[in-house]
mmCIF file of C-alpha atoms in Angstrom:
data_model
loop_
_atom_site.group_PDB
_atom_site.id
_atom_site.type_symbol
_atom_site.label_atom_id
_atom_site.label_comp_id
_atom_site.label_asym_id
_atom_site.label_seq_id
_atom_site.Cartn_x
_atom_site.Cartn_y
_atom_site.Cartn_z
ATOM 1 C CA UNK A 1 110.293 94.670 106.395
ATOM 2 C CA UNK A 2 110.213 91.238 105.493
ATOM 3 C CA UNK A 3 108.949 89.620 101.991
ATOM 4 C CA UNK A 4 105.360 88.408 102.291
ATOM 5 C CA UNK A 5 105.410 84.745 102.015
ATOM 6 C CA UNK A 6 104.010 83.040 98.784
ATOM 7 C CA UNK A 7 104.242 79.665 97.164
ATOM 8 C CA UNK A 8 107.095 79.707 94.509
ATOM 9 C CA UNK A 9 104.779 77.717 92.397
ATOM 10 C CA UNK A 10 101.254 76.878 91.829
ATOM 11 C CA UNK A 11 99.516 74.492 88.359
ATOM 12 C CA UNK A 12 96.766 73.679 87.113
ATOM 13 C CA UNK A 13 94.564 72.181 84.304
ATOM 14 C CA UNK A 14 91.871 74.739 82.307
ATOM 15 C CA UNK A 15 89.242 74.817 83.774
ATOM 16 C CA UNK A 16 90.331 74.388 87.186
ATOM 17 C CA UNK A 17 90.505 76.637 89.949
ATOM 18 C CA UNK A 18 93.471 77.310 91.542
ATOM 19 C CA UNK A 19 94.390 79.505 95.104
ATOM 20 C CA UNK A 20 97.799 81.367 95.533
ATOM 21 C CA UNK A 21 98.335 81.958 99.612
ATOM 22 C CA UNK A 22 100.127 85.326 100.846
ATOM 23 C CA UNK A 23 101.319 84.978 104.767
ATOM 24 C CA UNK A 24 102.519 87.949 106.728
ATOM 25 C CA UNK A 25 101.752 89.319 110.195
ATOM 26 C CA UNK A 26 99.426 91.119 111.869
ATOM 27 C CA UNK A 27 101.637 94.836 110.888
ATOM 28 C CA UNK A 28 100.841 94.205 107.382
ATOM 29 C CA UNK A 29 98.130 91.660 105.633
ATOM 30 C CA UNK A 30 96.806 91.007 109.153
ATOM 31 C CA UNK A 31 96.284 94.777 110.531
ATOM 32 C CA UNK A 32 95.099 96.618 106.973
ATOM 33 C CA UNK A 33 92.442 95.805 104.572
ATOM 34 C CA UNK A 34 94.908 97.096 101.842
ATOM 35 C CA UNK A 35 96.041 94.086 100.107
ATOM 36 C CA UNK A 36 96.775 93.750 96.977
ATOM 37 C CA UNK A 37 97.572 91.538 93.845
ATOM 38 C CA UNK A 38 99.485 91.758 90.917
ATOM 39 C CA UNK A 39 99.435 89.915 87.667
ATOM 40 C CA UNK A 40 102.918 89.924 85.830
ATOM 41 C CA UNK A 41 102.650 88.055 82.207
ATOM 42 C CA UNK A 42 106.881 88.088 80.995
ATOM 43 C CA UNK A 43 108.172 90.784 79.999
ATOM 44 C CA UNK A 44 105.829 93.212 80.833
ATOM 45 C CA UNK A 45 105.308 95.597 83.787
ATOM 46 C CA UNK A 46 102.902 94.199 86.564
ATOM 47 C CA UNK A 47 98.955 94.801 86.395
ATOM 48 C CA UNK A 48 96.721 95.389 89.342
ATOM 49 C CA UNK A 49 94.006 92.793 89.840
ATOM 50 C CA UNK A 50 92.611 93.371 93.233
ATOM 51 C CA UNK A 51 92.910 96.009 95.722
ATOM 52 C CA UNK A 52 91.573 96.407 98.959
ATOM 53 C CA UNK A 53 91.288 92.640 100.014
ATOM 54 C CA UNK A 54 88.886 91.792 97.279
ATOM 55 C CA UNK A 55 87.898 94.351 94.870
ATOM 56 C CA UNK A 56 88.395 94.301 91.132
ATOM 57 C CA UNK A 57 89.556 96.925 89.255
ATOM 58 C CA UNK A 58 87.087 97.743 86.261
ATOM 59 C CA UNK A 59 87.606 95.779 83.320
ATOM 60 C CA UNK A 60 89.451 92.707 85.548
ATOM 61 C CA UNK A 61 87.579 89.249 84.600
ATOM 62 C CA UNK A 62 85.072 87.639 87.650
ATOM 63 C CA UNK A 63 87.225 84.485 87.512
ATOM 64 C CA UNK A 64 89.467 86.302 89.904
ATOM 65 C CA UNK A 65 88.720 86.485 93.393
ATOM 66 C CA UNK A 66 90.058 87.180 97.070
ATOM 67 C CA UNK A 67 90.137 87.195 100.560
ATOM 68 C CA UNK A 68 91.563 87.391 103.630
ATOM 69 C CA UNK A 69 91.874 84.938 107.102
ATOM 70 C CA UNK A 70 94.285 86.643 109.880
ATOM 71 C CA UNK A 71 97.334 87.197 108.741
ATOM 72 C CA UNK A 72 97.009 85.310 105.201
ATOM 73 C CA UNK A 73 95.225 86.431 101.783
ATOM 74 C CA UNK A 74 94.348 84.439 99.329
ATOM 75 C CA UNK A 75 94.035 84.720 95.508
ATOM 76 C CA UNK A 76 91.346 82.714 93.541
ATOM 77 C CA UNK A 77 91.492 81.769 89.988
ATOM 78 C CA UNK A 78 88.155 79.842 88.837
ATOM 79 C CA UNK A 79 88.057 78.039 85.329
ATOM 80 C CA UNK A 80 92.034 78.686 84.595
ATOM 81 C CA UNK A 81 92.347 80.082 81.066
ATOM 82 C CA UNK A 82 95.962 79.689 79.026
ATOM 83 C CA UNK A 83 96.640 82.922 79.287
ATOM 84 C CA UNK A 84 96.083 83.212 83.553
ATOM 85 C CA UNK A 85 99.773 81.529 83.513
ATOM 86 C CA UNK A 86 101.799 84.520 84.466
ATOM 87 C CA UNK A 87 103.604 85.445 87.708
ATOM 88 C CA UNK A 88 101.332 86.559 90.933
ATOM 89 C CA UNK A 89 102.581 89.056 93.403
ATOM 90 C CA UNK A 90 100.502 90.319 96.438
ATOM 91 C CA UNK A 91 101.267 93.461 98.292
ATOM 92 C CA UNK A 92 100.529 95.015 101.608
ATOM 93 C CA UNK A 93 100.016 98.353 102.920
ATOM 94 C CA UNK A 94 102.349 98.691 105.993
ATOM 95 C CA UNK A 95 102.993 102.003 108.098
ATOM 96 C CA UNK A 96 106.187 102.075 106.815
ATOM 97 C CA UNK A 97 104.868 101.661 103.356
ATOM 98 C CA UNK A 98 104.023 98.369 101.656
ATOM 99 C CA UNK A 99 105.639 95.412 101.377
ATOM 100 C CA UNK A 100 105.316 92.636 98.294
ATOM 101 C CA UNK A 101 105.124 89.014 98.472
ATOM 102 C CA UNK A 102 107.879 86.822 97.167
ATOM 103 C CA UNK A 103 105.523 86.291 94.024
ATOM 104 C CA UNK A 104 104.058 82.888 92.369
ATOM 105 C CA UNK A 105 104.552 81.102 89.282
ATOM 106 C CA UNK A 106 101.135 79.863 87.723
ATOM 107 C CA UNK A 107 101.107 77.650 85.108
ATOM 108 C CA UNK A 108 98.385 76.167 83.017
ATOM 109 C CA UNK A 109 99.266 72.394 82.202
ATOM 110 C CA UNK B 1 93.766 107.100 80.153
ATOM 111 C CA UNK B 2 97.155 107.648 82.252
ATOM 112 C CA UNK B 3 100.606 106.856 80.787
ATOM 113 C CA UNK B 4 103.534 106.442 82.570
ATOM 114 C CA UNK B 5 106.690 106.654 80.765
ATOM 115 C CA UNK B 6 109.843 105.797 81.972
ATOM 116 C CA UNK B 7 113.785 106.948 80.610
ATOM 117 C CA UNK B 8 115.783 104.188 78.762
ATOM 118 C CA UNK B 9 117.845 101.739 79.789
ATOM 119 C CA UNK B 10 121.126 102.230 81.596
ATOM 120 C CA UNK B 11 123.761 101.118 82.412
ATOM 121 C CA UNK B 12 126.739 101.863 85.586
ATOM 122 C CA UNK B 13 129.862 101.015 86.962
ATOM 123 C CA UNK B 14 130.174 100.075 90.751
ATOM 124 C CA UNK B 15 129.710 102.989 93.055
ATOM 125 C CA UNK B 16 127.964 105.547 90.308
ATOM 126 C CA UNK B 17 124.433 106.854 90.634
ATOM 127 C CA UNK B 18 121.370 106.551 88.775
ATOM 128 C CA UNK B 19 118.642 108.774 87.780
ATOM 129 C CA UNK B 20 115.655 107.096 86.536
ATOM 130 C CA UNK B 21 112.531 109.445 85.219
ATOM 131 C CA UNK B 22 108.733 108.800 85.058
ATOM 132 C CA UNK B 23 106.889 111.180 83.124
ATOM 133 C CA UNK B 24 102.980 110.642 83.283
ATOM 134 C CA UNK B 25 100.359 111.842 81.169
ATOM 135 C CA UNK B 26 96.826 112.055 80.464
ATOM 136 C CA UNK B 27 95.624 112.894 83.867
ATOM 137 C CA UNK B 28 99.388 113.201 85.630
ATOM 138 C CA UNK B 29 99.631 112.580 89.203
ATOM 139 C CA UNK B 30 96.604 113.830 90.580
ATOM 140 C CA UNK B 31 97.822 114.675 93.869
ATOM 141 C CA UNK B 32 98.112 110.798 94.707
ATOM 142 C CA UNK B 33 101.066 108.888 95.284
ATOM 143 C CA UNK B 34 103.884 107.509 93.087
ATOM 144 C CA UNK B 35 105.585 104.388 94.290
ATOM 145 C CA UNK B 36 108.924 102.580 92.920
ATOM 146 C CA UNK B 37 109.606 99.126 92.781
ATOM 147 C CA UNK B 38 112.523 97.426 91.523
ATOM 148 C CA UNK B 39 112.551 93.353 90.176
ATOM 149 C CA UNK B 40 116.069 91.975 89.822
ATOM 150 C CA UNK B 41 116.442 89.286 87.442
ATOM 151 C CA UNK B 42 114.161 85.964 87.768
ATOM 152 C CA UNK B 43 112.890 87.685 91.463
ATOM 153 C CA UNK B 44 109.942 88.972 92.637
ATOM 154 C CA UNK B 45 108.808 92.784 92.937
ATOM 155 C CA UNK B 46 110.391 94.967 96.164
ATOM 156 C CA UNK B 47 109.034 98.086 97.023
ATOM 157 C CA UNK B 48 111.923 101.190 96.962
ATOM 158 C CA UNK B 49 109.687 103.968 98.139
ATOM 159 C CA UNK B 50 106.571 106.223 97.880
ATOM 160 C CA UNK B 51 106.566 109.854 97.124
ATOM 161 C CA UNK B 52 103.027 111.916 97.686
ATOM 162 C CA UNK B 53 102.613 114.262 94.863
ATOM 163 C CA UNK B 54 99.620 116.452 96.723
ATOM 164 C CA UNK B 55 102.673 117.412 99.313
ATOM 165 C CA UNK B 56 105.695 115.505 98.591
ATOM 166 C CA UNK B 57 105.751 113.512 101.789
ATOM 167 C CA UNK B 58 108.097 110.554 101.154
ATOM 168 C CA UNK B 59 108.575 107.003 102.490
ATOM 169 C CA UNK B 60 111.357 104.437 101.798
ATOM 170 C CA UNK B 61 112.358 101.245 101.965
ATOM 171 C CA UNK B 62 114.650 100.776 104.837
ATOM 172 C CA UNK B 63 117.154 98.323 103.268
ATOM 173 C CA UNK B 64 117.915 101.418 100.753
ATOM 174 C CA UNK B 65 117.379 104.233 103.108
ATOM 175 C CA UNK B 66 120.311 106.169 102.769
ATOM 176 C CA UNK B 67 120.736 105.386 98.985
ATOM 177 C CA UNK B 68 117.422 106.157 97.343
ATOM 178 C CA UNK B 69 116.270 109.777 97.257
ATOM 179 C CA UNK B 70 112.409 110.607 95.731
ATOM 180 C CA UNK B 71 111.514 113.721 93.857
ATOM 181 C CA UNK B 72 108.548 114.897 91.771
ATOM 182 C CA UNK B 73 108.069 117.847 89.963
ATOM 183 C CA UNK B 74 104.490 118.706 89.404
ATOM 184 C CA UNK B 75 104.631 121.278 87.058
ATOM 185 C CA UNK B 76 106.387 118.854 84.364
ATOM 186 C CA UNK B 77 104.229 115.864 85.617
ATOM 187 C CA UNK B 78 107.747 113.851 86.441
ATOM 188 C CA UNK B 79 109.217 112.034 88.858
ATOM 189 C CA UNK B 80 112.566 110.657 90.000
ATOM 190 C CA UNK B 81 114.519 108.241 91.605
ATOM 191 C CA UNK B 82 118.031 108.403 91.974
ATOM 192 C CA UNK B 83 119.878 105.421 93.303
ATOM 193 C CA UNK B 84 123.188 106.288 95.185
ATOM 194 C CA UNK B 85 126.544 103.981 95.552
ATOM 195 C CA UNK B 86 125.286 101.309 93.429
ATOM 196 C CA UNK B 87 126.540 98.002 93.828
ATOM 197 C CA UNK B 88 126.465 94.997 91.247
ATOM 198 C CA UNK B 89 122.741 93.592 93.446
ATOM 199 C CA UNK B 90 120.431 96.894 92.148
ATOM 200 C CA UNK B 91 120.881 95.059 88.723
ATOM 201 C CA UNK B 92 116.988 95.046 87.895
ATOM 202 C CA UNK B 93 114.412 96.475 86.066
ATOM 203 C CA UNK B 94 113.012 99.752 87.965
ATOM 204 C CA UNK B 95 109.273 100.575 87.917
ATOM 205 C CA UNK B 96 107.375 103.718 88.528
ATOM 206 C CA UNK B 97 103.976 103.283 89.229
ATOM 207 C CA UNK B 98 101.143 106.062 89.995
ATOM 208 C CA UNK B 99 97.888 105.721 92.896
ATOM 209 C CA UNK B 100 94.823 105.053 91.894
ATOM 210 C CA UNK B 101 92.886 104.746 95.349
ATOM 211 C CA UNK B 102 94.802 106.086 98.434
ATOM 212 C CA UNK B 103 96.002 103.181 100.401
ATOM 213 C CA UNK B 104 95.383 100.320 97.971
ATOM 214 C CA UNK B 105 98.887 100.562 96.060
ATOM 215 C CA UNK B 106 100.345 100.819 92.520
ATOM 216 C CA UNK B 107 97.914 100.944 89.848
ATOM 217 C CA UNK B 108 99.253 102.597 86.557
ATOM 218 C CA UNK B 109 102.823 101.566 85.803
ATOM 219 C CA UNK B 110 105.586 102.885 84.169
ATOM 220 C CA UNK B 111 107.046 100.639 81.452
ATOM 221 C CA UNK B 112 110.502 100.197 83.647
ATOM 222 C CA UNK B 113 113.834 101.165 83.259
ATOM 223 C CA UNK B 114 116.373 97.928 83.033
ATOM 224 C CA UNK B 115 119.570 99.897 85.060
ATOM 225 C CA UNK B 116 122.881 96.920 84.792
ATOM 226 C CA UNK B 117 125.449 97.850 87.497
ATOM 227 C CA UNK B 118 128.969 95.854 86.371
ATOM 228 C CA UNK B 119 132.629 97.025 86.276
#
């Protein structure tokens, strides 16, 4: 099972919104509404900020949103905060079992 | 609230096994699933396996299948990993994470276990 495919890198200004892409095929993101993200600040274990295409876990801020076109999902971060930089993984369910992205640098500038 | 917690660091020669532990609290397993990833220095997250702790059906990665054996023992609320013939690349930092929602993934996570494979 291959990684999914996300930008290595992805900045912006506060304030600003910013969207992190996840491509994979139609046996993972593209056949299962079970997509997830991840937010990963250094040195510390990864959290879950969306499940199931675009729901937020309790307690997860609105400025993060998500969705999904075919074989791509999409992460949205509105009015970028300092503390949104951090490392973004998305995940798939797969019949085999799931399957993570290659993960994505945000930084605030 | 649920706590995952993990064994300590670790640290093997070329062709040893590992043994890594997650021992969860404050609500354990809850007959959902436990999944391990692994993140090797600077990379991204890759998913080792999923163990169901309602019946102990297991899944793995197929790049470690082979390698990587699951186990969970409800009645002490722990799980394991064990990671055969390892080679200087399973150098990372090993996760345990626990189901919140069948089907949507990893939601509570262990604290991870850095394992350092060198001769």
């Amino acid at each position: 099972q291959s990684a999914l495919t996300q930008p290595a890198s992805v900045s912006g200004s506060p304030g600003q919104s910013i969207t992190i892409s996840c491509t994979g095929t139609s046996t993972d993101v593209g056949g299962y509404d079970y997509v997830s993200w991840y937010q990963q600040h250094p040195g510390e274990a990864p959290k879950m900020i969306i499940y199931e295409v675009s729901t937020r876990p309790s307690g997860v801020s609105d400025r993060f949103s998500a969705s999904k076109s075919g074989n791509t999902a999409s992460l949205t971060i509105s009015g970028l905060q300092a503390e949104d930089e951090a490392q973004y993984h998305c995940s798939s369910y797969t019949p085999r079992g799931r399957v993570f992205g290659t993960g994505t640098m945000v930084t605030v500038l | 609230q649920v706590q995952l917690v993990q064994s300590a660091t670790d640290a093997k020669k070329p062709g040893a096994s590992v043994n890594v532990s997650c021992k969860a609290s404050g609500g354990g397993f809850a007959n959902l699933g436990v999944t391990w990833v692994r993140q090797a220095p600077g990379q991204g997250l890759e998913w080792m396996g999923w163990i169901s702790s309602y019946n102990g059906d297991r899944k793995y990665a197929q790049n470690l299948q082979g390698r990587v054996t699951l186990t969970i023992d409800t009645s002490t609320s722990t799980a394991y990993m064990e990671l055969k013939s390892l080679r200087t690349d399973d150098t990372a930092i090993y996760y345990c994470a626990r189901d919140q929602w069948a089907g949507a993934g990893p939601f509570y996570w262990g604290q991870g276990t850095l394992v350092t494979v060198s001769s």
